[in-house]
Structures are given as C-alpha cells and as structure tokens.
Short mmCIF file of C-alpha atoms in Angstrom, two decimals:
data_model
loop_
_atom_site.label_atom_id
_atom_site.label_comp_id
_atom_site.label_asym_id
_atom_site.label_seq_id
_atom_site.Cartn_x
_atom_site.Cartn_y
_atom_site.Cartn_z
CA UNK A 28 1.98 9.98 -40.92
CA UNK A 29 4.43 12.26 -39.07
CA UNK A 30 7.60 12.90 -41.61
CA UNK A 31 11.02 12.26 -40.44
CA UNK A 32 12.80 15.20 -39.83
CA UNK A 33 15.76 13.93 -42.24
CA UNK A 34 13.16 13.15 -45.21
CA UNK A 35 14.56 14.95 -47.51
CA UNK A 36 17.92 13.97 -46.66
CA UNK A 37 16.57 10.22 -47.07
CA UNK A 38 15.04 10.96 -50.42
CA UNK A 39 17.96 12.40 -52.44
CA UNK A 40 19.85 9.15 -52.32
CA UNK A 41 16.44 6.98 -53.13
CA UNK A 42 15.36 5.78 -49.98
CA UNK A 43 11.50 4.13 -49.80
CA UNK A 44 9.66 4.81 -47.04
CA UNK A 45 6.31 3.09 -44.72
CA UNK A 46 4.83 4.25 -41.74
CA UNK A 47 5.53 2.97 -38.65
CA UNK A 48 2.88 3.67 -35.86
CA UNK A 49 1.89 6.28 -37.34
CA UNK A 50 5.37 7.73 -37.61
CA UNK A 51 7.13 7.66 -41.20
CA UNK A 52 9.89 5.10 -41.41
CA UNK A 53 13.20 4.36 -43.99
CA UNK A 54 12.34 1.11 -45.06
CA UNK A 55 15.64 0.75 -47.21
CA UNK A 56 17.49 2.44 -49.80
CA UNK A 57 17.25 -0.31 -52.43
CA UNK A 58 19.19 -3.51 -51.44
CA UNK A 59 18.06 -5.44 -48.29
CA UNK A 60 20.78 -7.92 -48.40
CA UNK A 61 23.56 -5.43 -48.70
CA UNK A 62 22.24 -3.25 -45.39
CA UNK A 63 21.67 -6.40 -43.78
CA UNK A 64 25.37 -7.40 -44.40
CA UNK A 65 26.55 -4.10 -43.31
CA UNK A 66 24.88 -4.27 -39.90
CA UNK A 67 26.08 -8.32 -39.60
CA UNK A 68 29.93 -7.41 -41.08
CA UNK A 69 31.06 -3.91 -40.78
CA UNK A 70 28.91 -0.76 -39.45
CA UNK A 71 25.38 0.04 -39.99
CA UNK A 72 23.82 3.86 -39.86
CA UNK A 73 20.34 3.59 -39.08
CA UNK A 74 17.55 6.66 -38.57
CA UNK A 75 15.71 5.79 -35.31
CA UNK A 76 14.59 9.06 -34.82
CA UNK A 77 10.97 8.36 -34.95
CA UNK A 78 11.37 6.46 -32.26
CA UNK A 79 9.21 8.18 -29.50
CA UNK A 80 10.87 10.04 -26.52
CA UNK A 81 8.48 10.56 -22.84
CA UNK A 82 10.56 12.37 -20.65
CA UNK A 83 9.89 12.86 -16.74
CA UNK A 84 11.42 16.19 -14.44
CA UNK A 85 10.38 16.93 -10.95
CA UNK A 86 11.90 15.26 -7.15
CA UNK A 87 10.13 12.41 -7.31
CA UNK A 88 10.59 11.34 -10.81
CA UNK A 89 12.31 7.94 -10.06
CA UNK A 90 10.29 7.12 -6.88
CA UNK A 91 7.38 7.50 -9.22
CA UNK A 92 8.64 5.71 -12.42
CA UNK A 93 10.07 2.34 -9.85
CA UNK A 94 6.54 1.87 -9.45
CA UNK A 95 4.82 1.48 -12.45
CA UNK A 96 7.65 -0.38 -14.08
CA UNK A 97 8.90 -4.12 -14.05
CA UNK A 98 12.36 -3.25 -13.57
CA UNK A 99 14.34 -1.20 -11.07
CA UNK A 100 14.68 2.64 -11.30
CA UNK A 101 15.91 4.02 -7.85
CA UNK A 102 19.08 2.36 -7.79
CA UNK A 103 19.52 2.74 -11.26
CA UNK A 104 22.83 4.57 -11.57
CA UNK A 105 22.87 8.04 -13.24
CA UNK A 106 24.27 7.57 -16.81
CA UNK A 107 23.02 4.21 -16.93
CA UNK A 108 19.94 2.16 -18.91
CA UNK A 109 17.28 -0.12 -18.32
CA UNK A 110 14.75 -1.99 -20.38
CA UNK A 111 11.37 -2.78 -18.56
CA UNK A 112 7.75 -3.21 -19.03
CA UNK A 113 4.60 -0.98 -18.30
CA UNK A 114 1.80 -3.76 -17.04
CA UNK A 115 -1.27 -3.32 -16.03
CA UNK A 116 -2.70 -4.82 -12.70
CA UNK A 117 -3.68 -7.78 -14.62
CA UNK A 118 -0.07 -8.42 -15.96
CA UNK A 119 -1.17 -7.38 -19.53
CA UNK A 120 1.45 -5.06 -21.39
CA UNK A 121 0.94 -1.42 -22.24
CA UNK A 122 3.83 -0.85 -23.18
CA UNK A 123 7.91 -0.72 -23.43
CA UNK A 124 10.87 0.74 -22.79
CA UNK A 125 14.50 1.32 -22.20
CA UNK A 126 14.55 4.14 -19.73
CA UNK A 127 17.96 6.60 -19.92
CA UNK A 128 18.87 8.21 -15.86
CA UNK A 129 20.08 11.21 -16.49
CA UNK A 130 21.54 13.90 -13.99
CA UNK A 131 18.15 16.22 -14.53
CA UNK A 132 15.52 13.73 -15.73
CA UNK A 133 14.67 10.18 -16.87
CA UNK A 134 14.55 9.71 -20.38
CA UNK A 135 11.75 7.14 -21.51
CA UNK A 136 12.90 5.31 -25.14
CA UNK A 137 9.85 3.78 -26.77
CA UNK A 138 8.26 2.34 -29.96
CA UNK A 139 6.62 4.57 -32.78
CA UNK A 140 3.10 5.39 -31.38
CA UNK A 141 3.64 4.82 -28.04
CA UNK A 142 3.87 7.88 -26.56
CA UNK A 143 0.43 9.40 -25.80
CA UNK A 144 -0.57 5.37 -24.53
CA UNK A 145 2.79 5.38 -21.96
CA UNK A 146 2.04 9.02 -20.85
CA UNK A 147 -2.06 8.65 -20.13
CA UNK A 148 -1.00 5.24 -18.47
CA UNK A 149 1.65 7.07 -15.91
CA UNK A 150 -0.82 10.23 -15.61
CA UNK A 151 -3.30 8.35 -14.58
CA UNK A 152 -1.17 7.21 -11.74
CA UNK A 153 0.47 10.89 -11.35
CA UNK A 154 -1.52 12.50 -7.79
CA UNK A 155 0.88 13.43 -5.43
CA UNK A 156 3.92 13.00 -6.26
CA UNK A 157 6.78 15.77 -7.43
CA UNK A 158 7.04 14.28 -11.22
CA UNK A 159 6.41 15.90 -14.16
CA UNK A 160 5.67 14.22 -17.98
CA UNK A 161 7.13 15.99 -21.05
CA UNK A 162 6.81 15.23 -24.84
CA UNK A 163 10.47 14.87 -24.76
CA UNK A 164 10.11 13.79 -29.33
CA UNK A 165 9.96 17.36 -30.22
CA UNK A 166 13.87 17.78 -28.58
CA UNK A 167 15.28 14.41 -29.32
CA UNK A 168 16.24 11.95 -31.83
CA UNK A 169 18.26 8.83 -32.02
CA UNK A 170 20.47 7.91 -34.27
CA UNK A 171 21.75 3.77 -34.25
CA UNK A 172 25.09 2.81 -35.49
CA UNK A 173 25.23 -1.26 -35.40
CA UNK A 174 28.40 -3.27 -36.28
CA UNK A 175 31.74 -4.39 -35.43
CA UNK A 176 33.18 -1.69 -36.61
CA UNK A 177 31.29 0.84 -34.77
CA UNK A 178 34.29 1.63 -32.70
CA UNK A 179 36.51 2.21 -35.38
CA UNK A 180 33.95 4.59 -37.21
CA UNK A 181 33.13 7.02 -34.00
CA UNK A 182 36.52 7.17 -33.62
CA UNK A 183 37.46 8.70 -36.87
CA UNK A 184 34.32 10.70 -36.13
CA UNK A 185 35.32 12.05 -32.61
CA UNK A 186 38.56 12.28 -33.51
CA UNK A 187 40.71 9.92 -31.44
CA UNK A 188 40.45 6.26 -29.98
CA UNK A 189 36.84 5.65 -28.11
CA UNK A 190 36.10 3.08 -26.20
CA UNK A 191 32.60 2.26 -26.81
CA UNK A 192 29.99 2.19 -23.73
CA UNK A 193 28.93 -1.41 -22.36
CA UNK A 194 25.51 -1.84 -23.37
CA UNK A 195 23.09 -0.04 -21.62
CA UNK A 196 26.14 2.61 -20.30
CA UNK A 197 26.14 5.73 -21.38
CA UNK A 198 28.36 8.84 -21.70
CA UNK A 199 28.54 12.49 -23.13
CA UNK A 200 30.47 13.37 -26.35
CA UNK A 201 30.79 16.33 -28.93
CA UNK A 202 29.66 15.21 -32.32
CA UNK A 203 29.21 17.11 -35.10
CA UNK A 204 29.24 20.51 -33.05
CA UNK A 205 26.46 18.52 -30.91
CA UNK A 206 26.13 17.63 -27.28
CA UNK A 207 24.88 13.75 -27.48
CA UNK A 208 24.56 11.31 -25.68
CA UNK A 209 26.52 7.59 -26.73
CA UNK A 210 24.39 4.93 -25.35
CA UNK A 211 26.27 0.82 -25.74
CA UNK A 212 23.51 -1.38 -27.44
CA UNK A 213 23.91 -5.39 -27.80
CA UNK A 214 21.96 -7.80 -29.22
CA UNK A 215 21.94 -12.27 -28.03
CA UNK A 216 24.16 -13.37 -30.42
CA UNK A 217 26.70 -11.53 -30.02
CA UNK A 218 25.94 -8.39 -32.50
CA UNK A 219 26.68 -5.16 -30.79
CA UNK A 220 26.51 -0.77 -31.65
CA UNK A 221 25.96 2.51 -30.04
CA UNK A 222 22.61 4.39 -30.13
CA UNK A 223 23.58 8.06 -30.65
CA UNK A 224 20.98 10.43 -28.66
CA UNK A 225 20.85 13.71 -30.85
CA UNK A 226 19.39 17.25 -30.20
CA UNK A 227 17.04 17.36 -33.08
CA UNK A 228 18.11 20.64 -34.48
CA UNK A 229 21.84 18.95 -35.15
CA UNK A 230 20.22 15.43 -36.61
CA UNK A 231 21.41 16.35 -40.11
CA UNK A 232 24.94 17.40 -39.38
CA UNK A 233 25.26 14.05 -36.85
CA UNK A 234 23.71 12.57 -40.01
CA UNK A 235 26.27 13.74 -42.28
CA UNK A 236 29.20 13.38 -40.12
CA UNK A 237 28.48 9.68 -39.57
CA UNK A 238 27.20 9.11 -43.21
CA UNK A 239 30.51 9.87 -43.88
CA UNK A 240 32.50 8.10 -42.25
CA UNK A 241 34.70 5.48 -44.23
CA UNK A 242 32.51 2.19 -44.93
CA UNK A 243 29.59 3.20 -42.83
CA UNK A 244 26.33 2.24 -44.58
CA UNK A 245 22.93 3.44 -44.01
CA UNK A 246 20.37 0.75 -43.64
CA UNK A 247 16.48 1.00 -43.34
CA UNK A 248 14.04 -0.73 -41.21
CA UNK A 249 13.65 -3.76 -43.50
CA UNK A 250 17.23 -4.87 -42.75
CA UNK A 251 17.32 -4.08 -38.91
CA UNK A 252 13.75 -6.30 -38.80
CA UNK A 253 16.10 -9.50 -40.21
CA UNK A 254 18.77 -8.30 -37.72
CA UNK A 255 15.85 -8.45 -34.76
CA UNK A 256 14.25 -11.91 -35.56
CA UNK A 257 17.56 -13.61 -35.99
CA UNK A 258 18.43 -12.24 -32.80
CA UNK A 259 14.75 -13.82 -31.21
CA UNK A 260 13.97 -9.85 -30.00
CA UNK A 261 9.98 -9.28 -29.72
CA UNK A 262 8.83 -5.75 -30.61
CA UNK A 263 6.14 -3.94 -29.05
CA UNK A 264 3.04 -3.58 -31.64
CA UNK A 265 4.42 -6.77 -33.72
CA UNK A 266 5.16 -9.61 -31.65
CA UNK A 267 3.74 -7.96 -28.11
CA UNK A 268 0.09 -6.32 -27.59
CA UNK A 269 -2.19 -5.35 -24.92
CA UNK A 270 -3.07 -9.02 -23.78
CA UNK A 271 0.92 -9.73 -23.54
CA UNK A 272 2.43 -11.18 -20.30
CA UNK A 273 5.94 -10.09 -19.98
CA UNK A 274 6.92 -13.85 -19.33
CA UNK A 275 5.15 -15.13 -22.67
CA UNK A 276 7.54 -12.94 -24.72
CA UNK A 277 10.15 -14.14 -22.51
CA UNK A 278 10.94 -10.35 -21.35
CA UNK A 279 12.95 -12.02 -18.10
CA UNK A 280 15.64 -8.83 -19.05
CA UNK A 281 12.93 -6.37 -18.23
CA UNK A 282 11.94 -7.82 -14.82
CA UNK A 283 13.88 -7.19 -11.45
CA UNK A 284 12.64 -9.52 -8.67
CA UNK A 285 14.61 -7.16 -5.95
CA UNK A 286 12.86 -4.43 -6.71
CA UNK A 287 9.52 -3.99 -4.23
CA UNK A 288 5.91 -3.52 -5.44
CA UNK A 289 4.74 -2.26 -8.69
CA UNK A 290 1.57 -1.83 -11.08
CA UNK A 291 1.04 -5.51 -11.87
CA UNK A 292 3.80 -7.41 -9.69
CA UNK A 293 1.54 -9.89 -8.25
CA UNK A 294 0.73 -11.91 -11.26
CA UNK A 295 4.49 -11.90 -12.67
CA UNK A 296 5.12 -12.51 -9.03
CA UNK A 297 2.52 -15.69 -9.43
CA UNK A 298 3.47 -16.65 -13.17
CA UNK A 299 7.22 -16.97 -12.02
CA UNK A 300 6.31 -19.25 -8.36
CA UNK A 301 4.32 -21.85 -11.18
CA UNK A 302 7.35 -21.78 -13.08
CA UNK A 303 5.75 -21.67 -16.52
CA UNK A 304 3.34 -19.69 -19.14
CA UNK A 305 0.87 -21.71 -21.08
CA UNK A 306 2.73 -20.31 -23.94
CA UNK A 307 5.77 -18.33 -25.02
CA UNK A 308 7.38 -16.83 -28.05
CA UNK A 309 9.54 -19.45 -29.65
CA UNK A 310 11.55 -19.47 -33.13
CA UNK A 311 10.20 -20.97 -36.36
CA UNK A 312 11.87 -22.52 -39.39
CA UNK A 313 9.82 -22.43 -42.59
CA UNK A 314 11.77 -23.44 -45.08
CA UNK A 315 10.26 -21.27 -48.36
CA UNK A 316 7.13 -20.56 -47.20
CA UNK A 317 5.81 -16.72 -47.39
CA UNK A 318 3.99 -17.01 -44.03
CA UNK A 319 1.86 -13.89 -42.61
CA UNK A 320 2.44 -12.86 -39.18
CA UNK A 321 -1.42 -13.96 -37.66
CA UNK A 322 -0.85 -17.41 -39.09
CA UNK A 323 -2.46 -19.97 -36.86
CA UNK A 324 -0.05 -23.07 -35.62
CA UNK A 325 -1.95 -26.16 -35.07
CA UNK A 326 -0.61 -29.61 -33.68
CA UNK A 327 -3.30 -32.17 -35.20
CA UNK A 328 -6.41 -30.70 -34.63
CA UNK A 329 -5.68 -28.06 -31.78
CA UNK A 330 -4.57 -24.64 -32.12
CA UNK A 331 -1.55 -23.93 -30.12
CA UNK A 332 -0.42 -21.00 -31.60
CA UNK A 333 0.10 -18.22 -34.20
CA UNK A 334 3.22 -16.64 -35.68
CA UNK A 335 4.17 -12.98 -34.96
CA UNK A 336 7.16 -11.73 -37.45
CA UNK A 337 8.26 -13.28 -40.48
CA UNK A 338 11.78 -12.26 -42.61
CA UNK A 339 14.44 -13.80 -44.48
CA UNK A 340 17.21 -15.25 -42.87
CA UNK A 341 20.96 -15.24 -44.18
CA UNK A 342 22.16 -17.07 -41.12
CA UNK A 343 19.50 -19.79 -41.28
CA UNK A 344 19.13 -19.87 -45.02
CA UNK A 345 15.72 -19.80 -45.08
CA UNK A 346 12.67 -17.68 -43.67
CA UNK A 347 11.96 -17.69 -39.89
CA UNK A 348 9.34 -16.43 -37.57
CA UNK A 349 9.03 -15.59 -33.97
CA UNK A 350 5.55 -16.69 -33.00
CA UNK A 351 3.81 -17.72 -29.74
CA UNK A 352 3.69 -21.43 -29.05
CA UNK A 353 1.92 -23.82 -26.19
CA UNK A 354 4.20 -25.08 -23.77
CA UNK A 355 3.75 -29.03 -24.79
CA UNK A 356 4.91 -27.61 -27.89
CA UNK A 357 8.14 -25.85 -27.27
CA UNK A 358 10.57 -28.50 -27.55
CA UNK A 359 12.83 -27.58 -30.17
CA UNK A 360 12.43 -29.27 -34.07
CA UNK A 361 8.44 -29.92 -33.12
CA UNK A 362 6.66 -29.81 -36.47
CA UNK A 363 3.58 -27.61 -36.65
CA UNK A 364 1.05 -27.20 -39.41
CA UNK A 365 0.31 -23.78 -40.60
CA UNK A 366 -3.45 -22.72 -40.60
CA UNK A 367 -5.32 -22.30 -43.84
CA UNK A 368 -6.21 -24.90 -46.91
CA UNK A 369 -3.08 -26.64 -48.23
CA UNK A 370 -0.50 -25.16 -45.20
CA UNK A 371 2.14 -26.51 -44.88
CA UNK A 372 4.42 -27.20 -41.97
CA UNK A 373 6.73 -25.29 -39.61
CA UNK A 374 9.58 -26.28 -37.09
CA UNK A 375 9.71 -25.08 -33.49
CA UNK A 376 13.39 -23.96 -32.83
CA UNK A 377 15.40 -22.32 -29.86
CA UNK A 378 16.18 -18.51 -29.89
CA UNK A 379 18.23 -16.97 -30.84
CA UNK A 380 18.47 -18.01 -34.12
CA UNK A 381 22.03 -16.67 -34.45
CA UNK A 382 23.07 -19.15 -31.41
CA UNK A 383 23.08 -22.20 -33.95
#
C-alpha cells in the first residue's frame, strides 16, 4: 500500500486508515456523522492526494487525448475541466477522468490505481503523434475543500474576498507560500467546493494553512462515500468496471456528441440512436438492511440486477445503494427482493437522492 505523504500528519490527531487501490486512504478521524455534517453544513478538508495524476507534454497532446476520450479536448479552453471516459472499441470502460488544460500540458485526474491501466491504454495508441505520458503523482497532490462555506474559509486563507471558480474552472493562487491551482467542484444536489491542486513538496503547509482555518473540519473517505451516494455519483472500481457502458452508469456528463470520432464512439453512438440500455444504475432504499455491494436484485424469479455501493443516509434516514437495475425495472418505488435465504426487499428510487 503506497503511504500518503501526510501520514504522519494524519496519525497524530487519530486518524484510521484503508487502502484504496492500492493507495493508503484516511478513512475518518473517529466520528462519521460529524465529517459528514461538516461537508453537508459548513466546510469539509479532505486528503485526495492519493488520487492518481497522468500527465501528457508534447504538440500534439490534445489532438491525441480528443481521440481516445468520450468528451471533447481540442476546444477545451485552457484553464478549464472536463470529465470523460476511456472506452474501449467495444464501449466497455477502462477508465475515468476529469482532465485539467493547462497552458504547458493536460493534466489527467483519476481514481487510486488507475494510473499504469490509463497510461498502457493511451501508449498503446501513442505512434506518431508529438505527445508525451508522464507519472505526473510523484509532483502533484490534491487537496478537496467541500462546503458552503468554502468561500468564506479560502478567503481568510488567501487573505481577501475570493470568488470561488465555477465548477470545472480553474485559476492560479498563492497558498501557503505555494503555487496551486483552485479548481470549482459541484455535486447534483446542489453541494458544491474547490479541489486545491498542490505541489507535493508544500502538501503539509497547504495542509496546515487550511486545517486551520476557523471551522474547517477534516473528513475521511468514509464521510465523502455518504456525500457521493446521496449525490447518485458512480465511482470507477466500485460502481463502474471493465464491462461498464458509459450510458449504464448514466455518465451522459462525460460524453460530447459534437466532438468527431473516438476509441469506442460507434457503440455509444448506437446505444444513444436505440434510446435505451438494458440496464442502468438507479438508487435504492433499504430501510435497515446491511446490504453488500454484489447483492443480487431479483423481480420474482429473474435476476435483474445487483447493488454497487451501500452507506448510511442522513438525508434519507435510512441506508441506500446505487446498484444496476433492468430497464422494466427502473420506475421509481419498484420493490425488489435481495438475493440470498431470508432477503428481504429493496425500493427502486430516482437519483439523486438529495433531489427528494
């Protein structure tokens, strides 16, 4: 398990910690329900910097990366975001991410573990072209500040007003003696932050001078997972694998139909003329049931299903799931019976959960 690079920093004020593909994770620092209500209420501080970074120099770099990616890159402006897909010909997923334009390079955001998949996938594609694929990990980390008072806390921070970046907007700052990067984040339903991106030699003062900020509270992964299933948000290597379709985890915000030809176009291109996927990732209401994620759903005596992520929900009151689900079955407040001796039963509902 690769260490954070703030472990230690983690440690002395009791955090617990799990790996994350591969990479070692804050899980929380001792009360869920209090980091969840920080992220929900006032500002969350959250270490994201084993997320994995794939960054790509060289002339061609954008021609290259528009196509082997679902969304647009060329006209992307500089300074600006995008989330999108890596798909084989096939349509299956290999991957995701948000990709960062920058002046110099493209910056490729991705899940723990991703990395050396994304990279052999584009190098394998890489022949001609001026572009050039860099463990960019090593350099970077991000640090995620999630709230409504995330304004109010970089602002004491940078000292004066800021007015955060729309999501997926970016812009330069001094923080902490640091050249970063403030990238707007937003999540459906309304919950919205800034992703800090961090040389990695100043993560601990960035650390400290946001830790410090007045009512900012660090919060692990456990408490950002509630936060991401409330807000209906699949994650690569939980509720998306290899034999994903970008439509079934309905990944429409990673797909640009403008675009021109890519690795794997003509079966999104197909799957979006039929107008429907045999199944798609819904929500689930279980009432008290402890469900585990590769749970079959059945209707009667057919599988048409299985469940993805479970947590605890303050805003529903109850634990949820996201969870793939046939389309006959999709209608919202369908009952479904768990698989296994003496299930019980589940409720199909719409995403996100934090829209009801």
């Amino acid at each position: 398990m690769e260490p954070l690079t703030l472990h230690f920093v983690h440690e002395r004020v009791g955090a617990r910690f799990i790996p994350v593909g591969g990479r070692e994770v804050v899980a929380g620092y001792g009360d869920v329900g209090a980091e969840y209500g920080a992220a929900r209420d006032a500002v969350a501080l959250h270490d994201a910097s084993y997320r994995e970074i794939l960054r790509i120099t060289g002339e061609d770099r954008a021609s290259f990366l528009h196509g082997m990616v679902t969304q647009e890159v060329k006209n992307l402006p500089v300074g600006s975001a995008a989330y999108a897909a890596f798909i084989t010909v096939k349509g299956a997923m290999v991957g995701d991410a948000r990709i960062l334009k920058r002046e110099d390079d493209l910056l490729l955001d991705l899940e723990p573990g991703l990395g050396a998949k994304v990279r052999e996938f584009l190098d394998k594609y890489l022949i001609s072209e001026d572009a050039e694929l860099h463990d960019g990990t090593p350099e970077w980390g991000w640090l995620k500040l999630l709230g409504p008072r995330t304004a109010g806390v970089l602002a004491a921070v940078l000292g004066g007003p800021v007015e955060l970046p729309a999501p997926l907007s970016s812009r330069k700052a001094v923080l902490a003696e640091q050249d970063v990067w403030l990238l707007g984040t937003a999540l459906p339903g309304g919950l919205s932050g800034v992703d800090v991106l961090v040389p990695r030699a100043g993560l601990e003062a960035v650390w400290a001078a946001l830790a410090g900020a007045d009512g900012v509270k660090p919060v692990g992964f456990d408490a950002l997972e509630r936060v991401r299933v409330e807000a209906g948000v699949p994650r690569y290597g939980q509720d998306m694998v290899d034999t994903t379709i970008p439509l079934e985890a309905n990944l429409t915000n990673a797909i640009s139909y403008n675009k021109g030809c890519y690795i794997g176009q003509e079966v999104i291109a197909r799957a979006t003329f039929r107008g429907h996927m045999n199944r798609k990732l819904a929500g689930l209401l279980l009432g008290e049931q402890d469900v585990a994620p590769g749970t079959e759903l059945r209707k009667g005596e057919k599988k048409v299903g299985w469940v993805t992520s479970v947590v605890t929900s303050p805003v529903k009151g109850q634990r949820v799931a996201l969870g793939y689900v046939h389309r006959d079955s999709l209608e919202p407040g369908t009952e479904l019976t768990l698989g296994g001796e003496g299930a019980g039963t589940v409720t199909v509902a719409a995403l996100p959960f934090t829209a009801s």
